[in-house]
């Protein structure tokens, strides 16, 4: 699903339930929601193109959001693998400690 788009010279972000809001109106809660979507959903965005954005503020905001979300989406599987490995190691360590102490 597309969450960031460029249309009619402006940048927009998708806000539930079915609204497109101008990118310069984005708030902290909106960013957190988009971050969650980028991690859990099929997150798509229109490519950044300064020539398509007529408003300078929209250019700056869209460019930075596109770069950060693109980086997150590209590294999502690596982050997931690393976090699973981290928790796996911790679980194994504490399981061994419990078994050695005889509390099982």
JSON list of C-alpha atoms in Angstrom, two decimals:
[
{"chain": "A", "resi": 1, "resn": "UNK", "atom": "CA", "xyz": [0.00, 0.00, 0.00]},
{"chain": "A", "resi": 2, "resn": "UNK", "atom": "CA", "xyz": [1.22, 3.53, -0.74]},
{"chain": "A", "resi": 3, "resn": "UNK", "atom": "CA", "xyz": [1.71, 5.70, 2.35]},
{"chain": "A", "resi": 4, "resn": "UNK", "atom": "CA", "xyz": [3.59, 8.68, 0.84]},
{"chain": "A", "resi": 5, "resn": "UNK", "atom": "CA", "xyz": [2.68, 10.15, -2.52]},
{"chain": "A", "resi": 6, "resn": "UNK", "atom": "CA", "xyz": [3.25, 13.17, -4.73]},
{"chain": "A", "resi": 7, "resn": "UNK", "atom": "CA", "xyz": [0.23, 14.56, -6.52]},
{"chain": "A", "resi": 8, "resn": "UNK", "atom": "CA", "xyz": [-0.61, 17.94, -8.08]},
{"chain": "A", "resi": 9, "resn": "UNK", "atom": "CA", "xyz": [2.72, 19.42, -7.00]},
{"chain": "A", "resi": 10, "resn": "UNK", "atom": "CA", "xyz": [2.28, 18.50, -3.33]},
{"chain": "A", "resi": 11, "resn": "UNK", "atom": "CA", "xyz": [3.42, 15.74, -1.00]},
{"chain": "A", "resi": 12, "resn": "UNK", "atom": "CA", "xyz": [0.85, 13.72, 0.93]},
{"chain": "A", "resi": 13, "resn": "UNK", "atom": "CA", "xyz": [0.82, 11.03, 3.60]},
{"chain": "A", "resi": 14, "resn": "UNK", "atom": "CA", "xyz": [-1.90, 8.46, 4.16]},
{"chain": "A", "resi": 15, "resn": "UNK", "atom": "CA", "xyz": [-3.90, 8.75, 7.35]},
{"chain": "A", "resi": 16, "resn": "UNK", "atom": "CA", "xyz": [-6.46, 6.16, 8.43]},
{"chain": "A", "resi": 17, "resn": "UNK", "atom": "CA", "xyz": [-9.22, 5.51, 7.63]},
{"chain": "A", "resi": 18, "resn": "UNK", "atom": "CA", "xyz": [-8.90, 6.84, 4.07]},
{"chain": "A", "resi": 19, "resn": "UNK", "atom": "CA", "xyz": [-7.45, 10.35, 4.09]},
{"chain": "A", "resi": 20, "resn": "UNK", "atom": "CA", "xyz": [-4.55, 11.93, 2.24]},
{"chain": "A", "resi": 21, "resn": "UNK", "atom": "CA", "xyz": [-3.09, 14.83, 4.26]},
{"chain": "A", "resi": 22, "resn": "UNK", "atom": "CA", "xyz": [-0.53, 17.35, 3.00]},
{"chain": "A", "resi": 23, "resn": "UNK", "atom": "CA", "xyz": [2.94, 16.37, 4.18]},
{"chain": "A", "resi": 24, "resn": "UNK", "atom": "CA", "xyz": [3.56, 19.68, 5.99]},
{"chain": "A", "resi": 25, "resn": "UNK", "atom": "CA", "xyz": [0.65, 18.83, 8.34]},
{"chain": "A", "resi": 26, "resn": "UNK", "atom": "CA", "xyz": [2.30, 15.65, 9.64]},
{"chain": "A", "resi": 27, "resn": "UNK", "atom": "CA", "xyz": [2.54, 15.31, 13.41]},
{"chain": "A", "resi": 28, "resn": "UNK", "atom": "CA", "xyz": [4.31, 13.09, 15.91]},
{"chain": "A", "resi": 29, "resn": "UNK", "atom": "CA", "xyz": [1.45, 10.58, 16.13]},
{"chain": "A", "resi": 30, "resn": "UNK", "atom": "CA", "xyz": [1.25, 10.42, 12.34]},
{"chain": "A", "resi": 31, "resn": "UNK", "atom": "CA", "xyz": [4.97, 9.67, 12.14]},
{"chain": "A", "resi": 32, "resn": "UNK", "atom": "CA", "xyz": [4.64, 6.92, 14.74]},
{"chain": "A", "resi": 33, "resn": "UNK", "atom": "CA", "xyz": [1.73, 5.39, 12.82]},
{"chain": "A", "resi": 34, "resn": "UNK", "atom": "CA", "xyz": [3.70, 5.49, 9.56]},
{"chain": "A", "resi": 35, "resn": "UNK", "atom": "CA", "xyz": [6.70, 3.97, 11.32]},
{"chain": "A", "resi": 36, "resn": "UNK", "atom": "CA", "xyz": [4.52, 1.12, 12.55]},
{"chain": "A", "resi": 37, "resn": "UNK", "atom": "CA", "xyz": [3.16, 0.61, 9.03]},
{"chain": "A", "resi": 38, "resn": "UNK", "atom": "CA", "xyz": [6.68, 0.62, 7.58]},
{"chain": "A", "resi": 39, "resn": "UNK", "atom": "CA", "xyz": [7.68, -2.14, 9.99]},
{"chain": "A", "resi": 40, "resn": "UNK", "atom": "CA", "xyz": [4.57, -4.32, 9.75]},
{"chain": "A", "resi": 41, "resn": "UNK", "atom": "CA", "xyz": [2.92, -3.68, 6.36]},
{"chain": "A", "resi": 42, "resn": "UNK", "atom": "CA", "xyz": [3.78, -3.68, 2.69]},
{"chain": "A", "resi": 43, "resn": "UNK", "atom": "CA", "xyz": [4.95, -0.06, 2.79]},
{"chain": "A", "resi": 44, "resn": "UNK", "atom": "CA", "xyz": [5.28, 1.81, -0.50]},
{"chain": "A", "resi": 45, "resn": "UNK", "atom": "CA", "xyz": [6.04, 5.42, -1.39]},
{"chain": "A", "resi": 46, "resn": "UNK", "atom": "CA", "xyz": [6.27, 7.49, -4.55]},
{"chain": "A", "resi": 47, "resn": "UNK", "atom": "CA", "xyz": [9.93, 8.16, -5.32]},
{"chain": "A", "resi": 48, "resn": "UNK", "atom": "CA", "xyz": [11.21, 11.55, -4.26]},
{"chain": "A", "resi": 49, "resn": "UNK", "atom": "CA", "xyz": [11.41, 14.00, -7.16]},
{"chain": "A", "resi": 50, "resn": "UNK", "atom": "CA", "xyz": [11.98, 17.65, -6.27]},
{"chain": "A", "resi": 51, "resn": "UNK", "atom": "CA", "xyz": [10.74, 18.65, -9.73]},
{"chain": "A", "resi": 52, "resn": "UNK", "atom": "CA", "xyz": [7.28, 17.29, -8.94]},
{"chain": "A", "resi": 53, "resn": "UNK", "atom": "CA", "xyz": [7.00, 19.14, -5.62]},
{"chain": "A", "resi": 54, "resn": "UNK", "atom": "CA", "xyz": [6.33, 22.85, -6.07]},
{"chain": "A", "resi": 55, "resn": "UNK", "atom": "CA", "xyz": [6.30, 23.77, -2.39]},
{"chain": "A", "resi": 56, "resn": "UNK", "atom": "CA", "xyz": [9.80, 24.04, -0.86]},
{"chain": "A", "resi": 57, "resn": "UNK", "atom": "CA", "xyz": [8.59, 22.83, 2.55]},
{"chain": "A", "resi": 58, "resn": "UNK", "atom": "CA", "xyz": [7.03, 19.78, 0.92]},
{"chain": "A", "resi": 59, "resn": "UNK", "atom": "CA", "xyz": [10.32, 19.11, -0.90]},
{"chain": "A", "resi": 60, "resn": "UNK", "atom": "CA", "xyz": [12.33, 19.15, 2.32]},
{"chain": "A", "resi": 61, "resn": "UNK", "atom": "CA", "xyz": [9.87, 17.13, 4.42]},
{"chain": "A", "resi": 62, "resn": "UNK", "atom": "CA", "xyz": [9.11, 14.56, 1.72]},
{"chain": "A", "resi": 63, "resn": "UNK", "atom": "CA", "xyz": [12.80, 14.09, 0.89]},
{"chain": "A", "resi": 64, "resn": "UNK", "atom": "CA", "xyz": [13.75, 13.38, 4.50]},
{"chain": "A", "resi": 65, "resn": "UNK", "atom": "CA", "xyz": [10.78, 11.12, 5.18]},
{"chain": "A", "resi": 66, "resn": "UNK", "atom": "CA", "xyz": [11.38, 9.22, 1.94]},
{"chain": "A", "resi": 67, "resn": "UNK", "atom": "CA", "xyz": [15.06, 8.68, 2.79]},
{"chain": "A", "resi": 68, "resn": "UNK", "atom": "CA", "xyz": [14.39, 7.50, 6.35]},
{"chain": "A", "resi": 69, "resn": "UNK", "atom": "CA", "xyz": [11.46, 5.23, 5.51]},
{"chain": "A", "resi": 70, "resn": "UNK", "atom": "CA", "xyz": [13.30, 3.83, 2.48]},
{"chain": "A", "resi": 71, "resn": "UNK", "atom": "CA", "xyz": [16.28, 2.98, 4.68]},
{"chain": "A", "resi": 72, "resn": "UNK", "atom": "CA", "xyz": [14.01, 1.35, 7.26]},
{"chain": "A", "resi": 73, "resn": "UNK", "atom": "CA", "xyz": [12.12, -0.71, 4.68]},
{"chain": "A", "resi": 74, "resn": "UNK", "atom": "CA", "xyz": [15.36, -1.84, 3.01]},
{"chain": "A", "resi": 75, "resn": "UNK", "atom": "CA", "xyz": [16.81, -2.95, 6.35]},
{"chain": "A", "resi": 76, "resn": "UNK", "atom": "CA", "xyz": [13.60, -4.34, 7.86]},
{"chain": "A", "resi": 77, "resn": "UNK", "atom": "CA", "xyz": [14.54, -8.00, 7.40]},
{"chain": "A", "resi": 78, "resn": "UNK", "atom": "CA", "xyz": [18.04, -7.42, 8.79]},
{"chain": "A", "resi": 79, "resn": "UNK", "atom": "CA", "xyz": [16.60, -5.68, 11.87]},
{"chain": "A", "resi": 80, "resn": "UNK", "atom": "CA", "xyz": [14.13, -8.52, 12.38]},
{"chain": "A", "resi": 81, "resn": "UNK", "atom": "CA", "xyz": [16.84, -11.19, 12.07]},
{"chain": "A", "resi": 82, "resn": "UNK", "atom": "CA", "xyz": [19.13, -9.34, 14.48]},
{"chain": "A", "resi": 83, "resn": "UNK", "atom": "CA", "xyz": [16.41, -8.83, 17.08]},
{"chain": "A", "resi": 84, "resn": "UNK", "atom": "CA", "xyz": [15.29, -12.47, 16.84]},
{"chain": "A", "resi": 85, "resn": "UNK", "atom": "CA", "xyz": [18.89, -13.60, 17.30]},
{"chain": "A", "resi": 86, "resn": "UNK", "atom": "CA", "xyz": [19.32, -11.28, 20.28]},
{"chain": "A", "resi": 87, "resn": "UNK", "atom": "CA", "xyz": [16.20, -12.64, 22.00]},
{"chain": "A", "resi": 88, "resn": "UNK", "atom": "CA", "xyz": [17.08, -16.22, 21.10]},
{"chain": "A", "resi": 89, "resn": "UNK", "atom": "CA", "xyz": [20.46, -15.84, 22.80]},
{"chain": "A", "resi": 90, "resn": "UNK", "atom": "CA", "xyz": [18.87, -14.32, 25.89]},
{"chain": "A", "resi": 91, "resn": "UNK", "atom": "CA", "xyz": [16.22, -17.05, 26.12]},
{"chain": "A", "resi": 92, "resn": "UNK", "atom": "CA", "xyz": [18.83, -19.78, 25.78]},
{"chain": "A", "resi": 93, "resn": "UNK", "atom": "CA", "xyz": [21.01, -18.15, 28.44]},
{"chain": "A", "resi": 94, "resn": "UNK", "atom": "CA", "xyz": [18.20, -17.85, 30.98]},
{"chain": "A", "resi": 95, "resn": "UNK", "atom": "CA", "xyz": [16.86, -21.33, 30.21]},
{"chain": "A", "resi": 96, "resn": "UNK", "atom": "CA", "xyz": [20.29, -22.78, 30.95]},
{"chain": "A", "resi": 97, "resn": "UNK", "atom": "CA", "xyz": [20.54, -20.77, 34.16]},
{"chain": "A", "resi": 98, "resn": "UNK", "atom": "CA", "xyz": [17.15, -22.00, 35.34]},
{"chain": "A", "resi": 99, "resn": "UNK", "atom": "CA", "xyz": [17.98, -25.61, 34.51]},
{"chain": "A", "resi": 100, "resn": "UNK", "atom": "CA", "xyz": [21.30, -25.39, 36.35]},
{"chain": "A", "resi": 101, "resn": "UNK", "atom": "CA", "xyz": [19.66, -23.94, 39.44]},
{"chain": "A", "resi": 102, "resn": "UNK", "atom": "CA", "xyz": [17.18, -26.82, 39.51]},
{"chain": "A", "resi": 103, "resn": "UNK", "atom": "CA", "xyz": [14.09, -24.61, 39.42]},
{"chain": "A", "resi": 104, "resn": "UNK", "atom": "CA", "xyz": [12.63, -26.49, 36.46]}
]
